Amino acid sequence: MFRARIRGVFATALTKLALEWGFKIVQPTPEIARRFGLEVDNSPPHVTVKDHESRSGVVMLGDCDAVDHFLGRLRTYADPIVFRSSVGRHEVFVGRAVGENVLEGPGGLVFEVPSRYVVERGSVSVFTVTKPPIGPLPGVAVPEIVVEGALLELNTTGRVTFSRHIPEGDRVRLRILAETKLRSYASVGLHFKSSARYADEESLAREAEELYRELLRISQGGPPGSVFRRGSCLAVVMFDKFSKARLDEARAAVVPTIRGHHALRAQGLGRCLDLLDYSGADVYDRAVEYLAQGAVEILHLKPWGEVVKMRGELVRKTQEVLVVRRRLRPGGVLDGLGVKIERGFYALTCVPRRGNYVVHSYYTAEGRYVGTYLNINTEPEWGRRVIYIDLLVDRAYNGEQEKVLDLEEFNKYVDSFPERLRDPLGLAPREKIYCTPEGITSAPPLSASS
């Protein structure tokens, strides 16, 4: 039986599902333990599930078999977007530097090396992956050895560090242990993982000795491309409105949950949402309309988890569309249109309540229309934060000219998307549409006032 530690805004829904899928829940929060009547088990987890920074997804890290089993069941239930790294966190390998702070690892994968390290071109050394590559984002590796166990990590940094989840009282005990029973290991480099706070001295000492023997073996090196140790599997799982609605249903089987609960969690409502859940009122549509006023933040989420933030001012709101005005920074070029951004340029962004797109129309300082970029994405979530997940494929047009952008990139990652999102061009409007101060129109604007 796999052990799962689950944290964050999706914890109740995912704990309910994980129990149904045969996982044992370990290190539960007091609230989760109470809701599910769990006996507290502080064993180290096989997989940890925690919030993505956007609060519109989760990050999974752990033993590959446990991660894959959880992902498989979650895909079936919630139909999310899933990106899984091909390389594990703390994978240890022999790499060759192929440029300034750039190295080649197993299978020809390229990793960046932080600038605090000096790595000479052509040099060969042992590296550890600290940030696995995911989607198009490159991985990061350091010329250190990190050997990770369930409770501890031994490394070659020469420092003693602690997980941020270990409270100060437990740190005092572990710090004393590092200076006494684990002193020989601490002089090399020792990191106490969050599960260490629950472990006894003998368990910690036993694991430290096992990791130390392995670190000595790895330190002998090997030929370029050698992999000494596989790392923990990493997956980023992004939830759109459909997936969040499915998780609402799972949560509602445990505690009172209104429609749109998890979408509203991403708006940062805090205890106000607890009150709405308790009331049982169906207020999601009215609530997000109310929240969408004044300054609006647009969270453009890449499907692999990267967050692009855009800020603007709401200039119009109807039952069907939000119109947001955004100032553009001069000096760049409008993507897909090839127009240089001059001083005073701005975008009108139309966010429909229904539909798999967002329309960005661009204007000069004088209000003259420049061109339009139709972003194809999951159905937007309204609120003081507009949230959607980019489907990578876009259309850009100005007059008779039109381009379809990034279709090759989408095809490269198509298996990461659920079947319902695998035809982005078919999800978007076929005709050209534009954003004006009045909303979405099919007539090309001459100016922002036309």
CSV table of C-alpha atoms in Angstrom, one decimal:
chain,number,residue,atom,x,y,z
A,1,MET,CA,0.0,0.0,0.0
A,2,PHE,CA,1.4,3.4,-1.0
A,3,ARG,CA,1.5,6.1,1.6
A,4,ALA,CA,0.5,9.7,0.5
A,5,ARG,CA,1.0,13.0,2.2
A,6,ILE,CA,-1.5,15.6,0.9
A,7,ARG,CA,-1.5,19.3,1.6
A,8,GLY,CA,-3.2,22.4,0.2
A,9,VAL,CA,-6.5,23.7,-1.1
A,10,PHE,CA,-7.4,20.4,-2.8
A,11,ALA,CA,-6.5,18.3,0.3
A,12,THR,CA,-10.0,17.3,1.3
A,13,ALA,CA,-11.0,16.2,-2.2
A,14,LEU,CA,-7.8,14.4,-3.0
A,15,THR,CA,-7.7,12.7,0.4
A,16,LYS,CA,-11.2,11.4,-0.1
A,17,LEU,CA,-10.1,10.0,-3.6
A,18,ALA,CA,-6.8,8.7,-2.4
A,19,LEU,CA,-8.4,6.6,0.3
A,20,GLU,CA,-10.8,5.2,-2.3
A,21,TRP,CA,-7.8,4.4,-4.5
A,22,GLY,CA,-6.1,2.4,-1.8
A,23,PHE,CA,-3.6,4.9,-0.5
A,24,LYS,CA,-2.7,5.2,3.2
A,25,ILE,CA,-2.8,8.9,4.3
A,26,VAL,CA,0.2,9.8,6.4
A,27,GLN,CA,1.1,12.9,8.4
A,28,PRO,CA,-2.4,14.4,7.9
A,29,THR,CA,-3.2,17.8,9.2
A,30,PRO,CA,-5.5,17.9,12.3
A,31,GLU,CA,-8.4,19.1,10.1
A,32,ILE,CA,-8.0,16.2,7.6
A,33,ALA,CA,-7.6,13.7,10.4
A,34,ARG,CA,-10.8,14.9,12.0
A,35,ARG,CA,-12.8,15.0,8.8
A,36,PHE,CA,-11.9,11.4,7.8
A,37,GLY,CA,-11.5,9.9,11.3
A,38,LEU,CA,-7.9,9.0,10.6
A,39,GLU,CA,-5.5,7.5,13.1
A,40,VAL,CA,-2.4,9.6,12.9
A,41,ASP,CA,0.5,7.8,11.1
A,42,ASN,CA,3.7,9.8,10.8
A,43,SER,CA,5.5,7.4,8.5
A,44,PRO,CA,7.4,8.9,5.6
A,45,PRO,CA,5.2,9.2,2.5
A,46,HIS,CA,5.8,7.5,-0.8
A,47,VAL,CA,4.3,10.5,-2.6
A,48,THR,CA,3.7,14.1,-1.5
A,49,VAL,CA,0.9,16.1,-3.1
A,50,LYS,CA,0.9,19.8,-2.5
A,51,ASP,CA,-0.4,23.0,-4.0
A,52,HIS,CA,0.9,24.5,-7.2
A,53,GLU,CA,1.8,28.2,-6.7
A,54,SER,CA,-1.3,29.2,-8.8
A,55,ARG,CA,-3.7,27.3,-6.6
A,56,SER,CA,-5.0,25.8,-9.8
A,57,GLY,CA,-3.1,22.6,-9.7
A,58,VAL,CA,-0.8,20.4,-7.6
A,59,VAL,CA,2.8,19.2,-7.6
A,60,MET,CA,3.5,15.5,-7.0
A,61,LEU,CA,6.9,14.3,-5.8
A,62,GLY,CA,8.0,10.9,-4.7
A,63,ASP,CA,8.6,7.3,-5.6
A,64,CYS,CA,7.9,6.8,-9.3
A,65,ASP,CA,5.5,3.9,-8.8
A,66,ALA,CA,3.5,5.8,-6.3
A,67,VAL,CA,3.4,9.0,-8.4
A,68,ASP,CA,2.3,7.0,-11.5
A,69,HIS,CA,-0.4,5.2,-9.6
A,70,PHE,CA,-1.8,8.4,-8.2
A,71,LEU,CA,-1.6,10.1,-11.6
A,72,GLY,CA,-3.4,7.3,-13.4
A,73,ARG,CA,-6.3,7.4,-11.0
A,74,LEU,CA,-6.5,11.2,-11.0
A,75,ARG,CA,-6.4,11.3,-14.8
A,76,THR,CA,-9.4,9.0,-14.9
A,77,TYR,CA,-11.4,11.0,-12.3
A,78,ALA,CA,-10.6,14.7,-13.0
A,79,ASP,CA,-9.2,14.7,-16.5
A,80,PRO,CA,-6.5,17.3,-15.8
A,81,ILE,CA,-3.4,18.4,-17.7
A,82,VAL,CA,-0.4,16.5,-16.6
A,83,PHE,CA,3.3,17.2,-17.3
A,84,ARG,CA,5.8,14.6,-15.8
A,85,SER,CA,9.5,15.2,-15.8
A,86,SER,CA,11.7,12.6,-17.6
A,87,VAL,CA,14.4,13.1,-14.9
A,88,GLY,CA,14.0,12.8,-11.2
A,89,ARG,CA,14.8,15.4,-8.5
A,90,HIS,CA,18.1,14.6,-7.0
A,91,GLU,CA,19.1,12.3,-9.8
A,92,VAL,CA,22.9,11.9,-9.6
A,93,PHE,CA,24.9,11.5,-12.8
A,94,VAL,CA,28.2,12.3,-14.5
A,95,GLY,CA,28.0,15.3,-16.8
A,96,ARG,CA,30.2,17.1,-19.2
A,97,ALA,CA,30.3,20.9,-19.4
A,98,VAL,CA,29.5,22.0,-23.0
A,99,GLY,CA,29.4,25.7,-22.4
A,100,GLU,CA,29.6,28.4,-19.7
A,101,ASN,CA,27.5,26.9,-16.9
A,102,VAL,CA,25.8,24.5,-19.3
A,103,LEU,CA,26.3,20.8,-19.1
A,104,GLU,CA,25.2,17.7,-21.0
A,105,GLY,CA,23.7,14.8,-19.0
A,106,PRO,CA,22.4,11.3,-19.7
A,107,GLY,CA,20.5,11.0,-23.0
A,108,GLY,CA,21.9,14.3,-24.3
A,109,LEU,CA,19.7,16.3,-21.9
A,110,VAL,CA,21.1,19.8,-21.3
A,111,PHE,CA,21.1,21.3,-17.8
A,112,GLU,CA,21.9,24.8,-16.5
A,113,VAL,CA,24.3,25.3,-13.6
A,114,PRO,CA,23.7,28.2,-11.2
A,115,SER,CA,26.1,31.0,-11.6
A,116,ARG,CA,27.5,30.6,-8.0
A,117,TYR,CA,29.4,27.6,-9.4
A,118,VAL,CA,32.3,27.8,-11.9
A,119,VAL,CA,32.2,25.0,-14.4
A,120,GLU,CA,34.8,25.0,-17.2
A,121,ARG,CA,33.9,23.9,-20.7
A,122,GLY,CA,34.9,20.3,-21.2
A,123,SER,CA,35.2,19.4,-17.6
A,124,VAL,CA,33.6,16.2,-16.3
A,125,SER,CA,32.2,15.8,-12.8
A,126,VAL,CA,29.4,14.4,-10.8
A,127,PHE,CA,26.2,16.5,-10.7
A,128,THR,CA,22.9,16.3,-8.9
A,129,VAL,CA,19.6,17.5,-10.4
A,130,THR,CA,18.0,20.2,-8.1
A,131,LYS,CA,15.3,21.2,-10.6
A,132,PRO,CA,14.1,18.6,-13.0
A,133,PRO,CA,13.3,19.8,-16.6
A,134,ILE,CA,9.6,19.9,-17.3
A,135,GLY,CA,7.9,20.9,-20.6
A,136,PRO,CA,10.3,23.3,-22.4
A,137,LEU,CA,11.8,24.6,-19.1
A,138,PRO,CA,15.4,23.4,-18.7
A,139,GLY,CA,16.6,21.5,-15.7
A,140,VAL,CA,19.1,22.7,-13.2
A,141,ALA,CA,22.0,20.6,-11.8
A,142,VAL,CA,24.8,21.4,-9.4
A,143,PRO,CA,28.3,20.0,-9.1
A,144,GLU,CA,27.4,18.4,-5.7
A,145,ILE,CA,26.4,15.0,-4.6
A,146,VAL,CA,23.0,14.7,-2.9
A,147,VAL,CA,21.9,11.3,-1.7
A,148,GLU,CA,18.3,11.3,-0.5
A,149,GLY,CA,16.6,9.0,1.9
A,150,ALA,CA,13.1,9.0,3.5
A,151,LEU,CA,14.3,11.1,6.5
A,152,LEU,CA,17.6,12.7,5.5
A,153,GLU,CA,19.7,13.9,2.7
A,154,LEU,CA,23.4,13.7,2.8
A,155,ASN,CA,25.3,16.0,0.5
A,156,THR,CA,28.7,17.6,-0.2
A,157,THR,CA,27.8,21.2,0.8
A,158,GLY,CA,29.3,21.0,4.3
A,159,ARG,CA,26.2,22.6,5.9
A,160,VAL,CA,23.4,21.4,8.2
A,161,THR,CA,20.0,22.5,7.0
A,162,PHE,CA,16.3,21.8,7.8
A,163,SER,CA,13.1,21.5,5.9
A,164,ARG,CA,11.0,24.6,6.4
A,165,HIS,CA,8.2,22.4,7.6
A,166,ILE,CA,10.2,21.4,10.8
A,167,PRO,CA,9.2,23.7,13.7
A,168,GLU,CA,11.8,25.3,15.8
A,169,GLY,CA,11.3,23.0,18.8
A,170,ASP,CA,12.1,19.9,16.7
A,171,ARG,CA,15.0,21.7,15.1
A,172,VAL,CA,16.7,22.1,18.5
A,173,ARG,CA,16.5,18.3,19.0
A,174,LEU,CA,17.8,17.6,15.5
A,175,ARG,CA,20.5,20.2,15.7
A,176,ILE,CA,21.8,18.6,18.9
A,177,LEU,CA,21.7,15.2,17.2
A,178,ALA,CA,23.7,16.7,14.2
A,179,GLU,CA,26.4,17.9,16.6
A,180,THR,CA,26.6,14.6,18.5
A,181,LYS,CA,25.5,11.3,17.1
A,182,LEU,CA,25.5,12.4,13.5
A,183,ARG,CA,28.5,14.7,13.7
A,184,SER,CA,30.6,12.8,11.2
A,185,TYR,CA,27.9,13.0,8.6
A,186,ALA,CA,27.0,16.7,9.4
A,187,SER,CA,30.6,17.7,8.6
A,188,VAL,CA,30.0,16.5,5.0
A,189,GLY,CA,26.6,18.0,4.6
A,190,LEU,CA,23.3,17.0,6.1
A,191,HIS,CA,19.6,18.0,5.4
A,192,PHE,CA,16.8,17.0,7.7
A,193,LYS,CA,13.6,16.3,5.6
A,194,SER,CA,10.2,17.1,7.1
A,195,SER,CA,9.6,13.5,8.1
A,196,ALA,CA,12.8,13.6,10.3
A,197,ARG,CA,10.8,15.4,13.0
A,198,TYR,CA,8.8,12.2,13.7
A,199,ALA,CA,11.8,9.8,13.6
A,200,ASP,CA,13.8,8.4,16.6
A,201,GLU,CA,17.5,8.8,16.9
A,202,GLU,CA,18.3,5.2,15.9
A,203,SER,CA,16.3,5.4,12.7
A,204,LEU,CA,18.0,8.7,11.7
A,205,ALA,CA,21.5,7.3,12.5
A,206,ARG,CA,20.8,4.1,10.6
A,207,GLU,CA,19.7,5.9,7.5
A,208,ALA,CA,22.6,8.4,7.7
A,209,GLU,CA,25.1,5.5,7.7
A,210,GLU,CA,23.4,3.9,4.7
A,211,LEU,CA,23.4,7.2,2.8
A,212,TYR,CA,27.0,7.8,3.7
A,213,ARG,CA,28.2,4.5,2.2
A,214,GLU,CA,26.3,5.3,-1.0
A,215,LEU,CA,27.8,8.9,-1.1
A,216,LEU,CA,31.3,7.4,-0.9
A,217,ARG,CA,30.6,5.0,-3.7
A,218,ILE,CA,29.2,7.8,-6.0
A,219,SER,CA,32.2,10.1,-5.2
A,220,GLN,CA,34.5,7.7,-7.1
A,221,GLY,CA,33.0,9.0,-10.3
A,222,GLY,CA,32.5,7.3,-13.7
A,223,PRO,CA,32.3,8.0,-17.4
A,224,PRO,CA,30.1,10.8,-18.8
A,225,GLY,CA,26.5,9.9,-19.0
A,226,SER,CA,26.6,7.5,-16.0
A,227,VAL,CA,23.6,7.6,-13.7
A,228,PHE,CA,24.5,6.6,-10.2
A,229,ARG,CA,21.1,7.3,-8.6
A,230,ARG,CA,17.6,7.8,-9.9
A,231,GLY,CA,15.7,10.7,-8.3
A,232,SER,CA,12.2,11.3,-7.1
A,233,CYS,CA,9.6,11.5,-9.8
A,234,LEU,CA,8.1,15.0,-10.3
A,235,ALA,CA,4.7,15.8,-12.0
A,236,VAL,CA,2.8,19.0,-12.4
A,237,VAL,CA,-1.0,18.6,-12.6
A,238,MET,CA,-3.1,21.6,-13.7
A,239,PHE,CA,-6.8,21.8,-13.0
A,240,ASP,CA,-9.1,23.8,-15.3
A,241,LYS,CA,-12.8,24.6,-14.5
A,242,PHE,CA,-13.9,21.1,-15.5
A,243,SER,CA,-11.3,19.4,-13.3
A,244,LYS,CA,-12.1,21.7,-10.4
A,245,ALA,CA,-15.8,21.0,-10.7
A,246,ARG,CA,-15.0,17.3,-10.4
A,247,LEU,CA,-13.0,17.9,-7.3
A,248,ASP,CA,-15.8,20.0,-5.9
A,249,GLU,CA,-18.0,16.8,-6.2
A,250,ALA,CA,-15.4,14.7,-4.3
A,251,ARG,CA,-15.2,17.3,-1.6
A,252,ALA,CA,-19.0,17.7,-1.3
A,253,ALA,CA,-19.2,14.0,-0.3
A,254,VAL,CA,-17.2,14.8,2.8
A,255,VAL,CA,-18.1,18.4,3.9
A,256,PRO,CA,-20.5,21.1,2.7
A,257,THR,CA,-19.2,22.4,-0.6
A,258,ILE,CA,-20.7,25.0,-3.0
A,259,ARG,CA,-20.4,24.9,-6.7
A,260,GLY,CA,-17.2,26.6,-7.7
A,261,HIS,CA,-15.5,26.0,-4.4
A,262,HIS,CA,-12.1,25.2,-5.8
A,263,ALA,CA,-12.3,28.0,-8.4
A,264,LEU,CA,-13.1,30.5,-5.6
A,265,ARG,CA,-10.2,29.1,-3.5
A,266,ALA,CA,-7.9,30.3,-6.3
A,267,GLN,CA,-9.4,33.8,-5.8
A,268,GLY,CA,-8.0,33.9,-2.2
A,269,LEU,CA,-11.3,34.3,-0.3
A,270,GLY,CA,-10.1,32.6,2.9
A,271,ARG,CA,-12.7,32.1,5.6
A,272,CYS,CA,-15.4,33.9,3.5
A,273,LEU,CA,-15.5,30.8,1.4
A,274,ASP,CA,-16.1,28.6,4.5
A,275,LEU,CA,-19.1,30.7,5.2
A,276,LEU,CA,-20.5,30.3,1.7
A,277,ASP,CA,-19.9,26.5,1.9
A,278,TYR,CA,-21.8,26.4,5.2
A,279,SER,CA,-24.7,28.4,3.8
A,280,GLY,CA,-25.0,26.1,0.8
A,281,ALA,CA,-26.0,29.0,-1.5
A,282,ASP,CA,-25.4,28.7,-5.2
A,283,VAL,CA,-23.6,32.0,-5.6
A,284,TYR,CA,-20.5,31.2,-7.7
A,285,ASP,CA,-21.6,33.2,-10.8
A,286,ARG,CA,-22.6,36.2,-8.8
A,287,ALA,CA,-19.5,36.0,-6.6
A,288,VAL,CA,-17.0,36.1,-9.5
A,289,GLU,CA,-18.9,39.0,-11.1
A,290,TYR,CA,-18.7,40.9,-7.9
A,291,LEU,CA,-15.0,40.2,-7.5
A,292,ALA,CA,-14.2,41.3,-11.1
A,293,GLN,CA,-13.9,45.1,-10.6
A,294,GLY,CA,-11.1,47.7,-10.5
A,295,ALA,CA,-7.6,46.2,-10.8
A,296,VAL,CA,-7.6,42.8,-12.3
A,297,GLU,CA,-4.8,40.3,-12.4
A,298,ILE,CA,-4.7,37.8,-15.3
A,299,LEU,CA,-3.0,34.5,-14.6
A,300,HIS,CA,-1.9,33.0,-17.9
A,301,LEU,CA,-0.9,29.5,-16.8
A,302,LYS,CA,1.3,27.5,-19.0
A,303,PRO,CA,0.3,23.8,-19.0
A,304,TRP,CA,3.6,22.8,-17.5
A,305,GLY,CA,2.9,25.1,-14.5
A,306,GLU,CA,4.8,28.3,-15.4
A,307,VAL,CA,2.8,31.4,-14.3
A,308,VAL,CA,2.7,34.5,-16.5
A,309,LYS,CA,1.0,37.5,-14.7
A,310,MET,CA,-0.6,40.4,-16.5
A,311,ARG,CA,-2.3,43.3,-14.7
A,312,GLY,CA,-4.9,45.7,-16.0
A,313,GLU,CA,-7.9,47.8,-15.2
A,314,LEU,CA,-11.5,46.6,-15.8
A,315,VAL,CA,-13.2,49.0,-18.2
A,316,ARG,CA,-16.4,47.1,-18.9
A,317,LYS,CA,-18.3,44.2,-17.5
A,318,THR,CA,-21.4,42.5,-18.9
A,319,GLN,CA,-23.1,39.2,-18.3
A,320,GLU,CA,-20.9,37.7,-21.1
A,321,VAL,CA,-17.6,39.4,-21.1
A,322,LEU,CA,-14.9,41.3,-19.1
A,323,VAL,CA,-12.9,44.0,-20.9
A,324,VAL,CA,-9.5,44.8,-19.3
A,325,ARG,CA,-7.2,47.5,-20.4
A,326,ARG,CA,-3.5,46.8,-20.1
A,327,ARG,CA,-0.6,49.1,-20.6
A,328,LEU,CA,2.3,47.7,-22.7
A,329,ARG,CA,5.9,48.2,-22.0
A,330,PRO,CA,7.6,49.9,-25.0
A,331,GLY,CA,10.6,48.3,-26.7
A,332,GLY,CA,9.4,44.8,-27.5
A,333,VAL,CA,7.5,43.3,-30.5
A,334,LEU,CA,3.9,42.1,-30.5
A,335,ASP,CA,4.0,38.4,-30.7
A,336,GLY,CA,2.7,37.0,-34.1
A,337,LEU,CA,2.2,40.5,-35.5
A,338,GLY,CA,5.7,41.7,-35.8
A,339,VAL,CA,4.8,45.3,-34.7
A,340,LYS,CA,7.2,47.1,-32.5
A,341,ILE,CA,5.6,48.3,-29.2
A,342,GLU,CA,5.8,52.1,-29.0
A,343,ARG,CA,5.3,54.3,-26.0
A,344,GLY,CA,1.6,54.5,-25.1
A,345,PHE,CA,0.6,51.2,-26.8
A,346,TYR,CA,-2.1,49.3,-24.8
A,347,ALA,CA,-4.1,46.2,-25.1
A,348,LEU,CA,-7.8,45.6,-24.7
A,349,THR,CA,-8.3,42.1,-23.4
A,350,CYS,CA,-11.7,40.5,-23.7
A,351,VAL,CA,-12.4,37.6,-21.3
A,352,PRO,CA,-15.6,35.7,-22.2
A,353,ARG,CA,-17.6,33.9,-19.5
A,354,ARG,CA,-17.9,30.9,-21.8
A,355,GLY,CA,-15.5,29.8,-24.5
A,356,ASN,CA,-11.9,28.5,-24.8
A,357,TYR,CA,-10.2,31.8,-25.7
A,358,VAL,CA,-9.2,35.2,-24.7
A,359,VAL,CA,-8.9,38.1,-27.2
A,360,HIS,CA,-6.1,40.7,-27.0
A,361,SER,CA,-6.5,43.6,-29.4
A,362,TYR,CA,-3.7,46.2,-29.5
A,363,TYR,CA,-3.9,49.9,-30.0
A,364,THR,CA,-1.5,52.9,-30.3
A,365,ALA,CA,-1.4,55.7,-27.8
A,366,GLU,CA,-3.9,57.6,-30.1
A,367,GLY,CA,-6.3,54.6,-30.1
A,368,ARG,CA,-5.5,53.4,-33.6
A,369,TYR,CA,-6.0,49.6,-34.0
A,370,VAL,CA,-2.8,47.6,-34.6
A,371,GLY,CA,-3.7,43.9,-34.6
A,372,THR,CA,-5.3,41.0,-32.6
A,373,TYR,CA,-3.9,38.0,-30.8
A,374,LEU,CA,-6.5,35.2,-30.1
A,375,ASN,CA,-5.2,33.1,-27.2
A,376,ILE,CA,-6.7,29.6,-27.1
A,377,ASN,CA,-7.0,28.3,-23.6
A,378,THR,CA,-9.2,26.5,-21.1
A,379,GLU,CA,-12.4,28.3,-20.2
A,380,PRO,CA,-11.4,31.3,-18.2
A,381,GLU,CA,-12.3,31.7,-14.5
A,382,TRP,CA,-13.6,35.2,-13.6
A,383,GLY,CA,-12.8,37.1,-10.5
A,384,ARG,CA,-10.3,39.6,-9.2
A,385,ARG,CA,-7.9,37.1,-10.8
A,386,VAL,CA,-8.7,35.9,-14.3
A,387,ILE,CA,-7.3,32.4,-14.5
A,388,TYR,CA,-6.9,30.1,-17.5
A,389,ILE,CA,-4.5,27.4,-18.8
A,390,ASP,CA,-2.9,28.2,-22.1
A,391,LEU,CA,-3.4,25.5,-24.8
A,392,LEU,CA,-0.3,26.8,-26.6
A,393,VAL,CA,-1.8,27.3,-30.1
A,394,ASP,CA,-2.8,30.8,-30.9
A,395,ARG,CA,-4.0,33.0,-33.9
A,396,ALA,CA,-2.7,36.4,-34.7
A,397,TYR,CA,-4.2,38.7,-37.4
A,398,ASN,CA,-4.1,42.2,-38.8
A,399,GLY,CA,-6.2,43.0,-41.8
A,400,GLU,CA,-6.1,40.1,-44.3
A,401,GLN,CA,-2.9,38.5,-42.8
A,402,GLU,CA,-3.4,35.7,-40.3
A,403,LYS,CA,-1.0,33.3,-38.6
A,404,VAL,CA,-1.5,30.2,-36.6
A,405,LEU,CA,1.2,30.0,-33.9
A,406,ASP,CA,2.9,27.3,-32.0
A,407,LEU,CA,1.0,24.3,-33.4
A,408,GLU,CA,4.3,22.3,-33.5
A,409,GLU,CA,4.8,23.0,-29.8
A,410,PHE,CA,1.3,21.7,-29.0
A,411,ASN,CA,1.9,18.6,-31.0
A,412,LYS,CA,5.1,18.0,-29.1
A,413,TYR,CA,3.2,17.9,-25.8
A,414,VAL,CA,-0.2,16.6,-27.0
A,415,ASP,CA,0.0,13.5,-24.8
A,416,SER,CA,0.0,15.7,-21.7
A,417,PHE,CA,-3.5,17.1,-22.5
A,418,PRO,CA,-6.7,15.2,-21.9
A,419,GLU,CA,-8.6,14.1,-25.0
A,420,ARG,CA,-11.2,16.9,-24.6
A,421,LEU,CA,-8.4,19.6,-25.1
A,422,ARG,CA,-6.5,18.0,-28.0
A,423,ASP,CA,-8.0,20.0,-30.8
A,424,PRO,CA,-7.3,23.6,-29.7
A,425,LEU,CA,-8.1,25.2,-33.1
A,426,GLY,CA,-11.5,23.4,-33.0
A,427,LEU,CA,-12.2,24.8,-29.6
A,428,ALA,CA,-11.7,28.4,-30.7
A,429,PRO,CA,-13.9,30.6,-32.9
A,430,ARG,CA,-13.3,30.0,-36.5
A,431,GLU,CA,-14.0,33.6,-37.5
A,432,LYS,CA,-11.8,36.6,-36.7
A,433,ILE,CA,-13.0,38.4,-33.6
A,434,TYR,CA,-11.7,41.6,-31.9
A,435,CYS,CA,-11.8,43.3,-28.5
A,436,THR,CA,-13.1,46.8,-28.3
A,437,PRO,CA,-14.2,48.9,-25.3
A,438,GLU,CA,-17.7,47.7,-25.8
A,439,GLY,CA,-16.7,44.0,-25.8
A,440,ILE,CA,-16.1,41.3,-28.5
A,441,THR,CA,-17.0,42.2,-32.1
A,442,SER,CA,-16.6,40.5,-35.5
A,443,ALA,CA,-16.0,43.8,-37.2
A,444,PRO,CA,-12.4,45.0,-37.4
A,445,PRO,CA,-12.1,48.2,-35.3
A,446,LEU,CA,-10.4,51.3,-36.9
A,447,SER,CA,-9.8,52.7,-33.4
A,448,ALA,CA,-10.6,52.1,-29.8
A,449,SER,CA,-13.7,54.2,-30.2
A,450,SER,CA,-15.0,52.7,-33.5
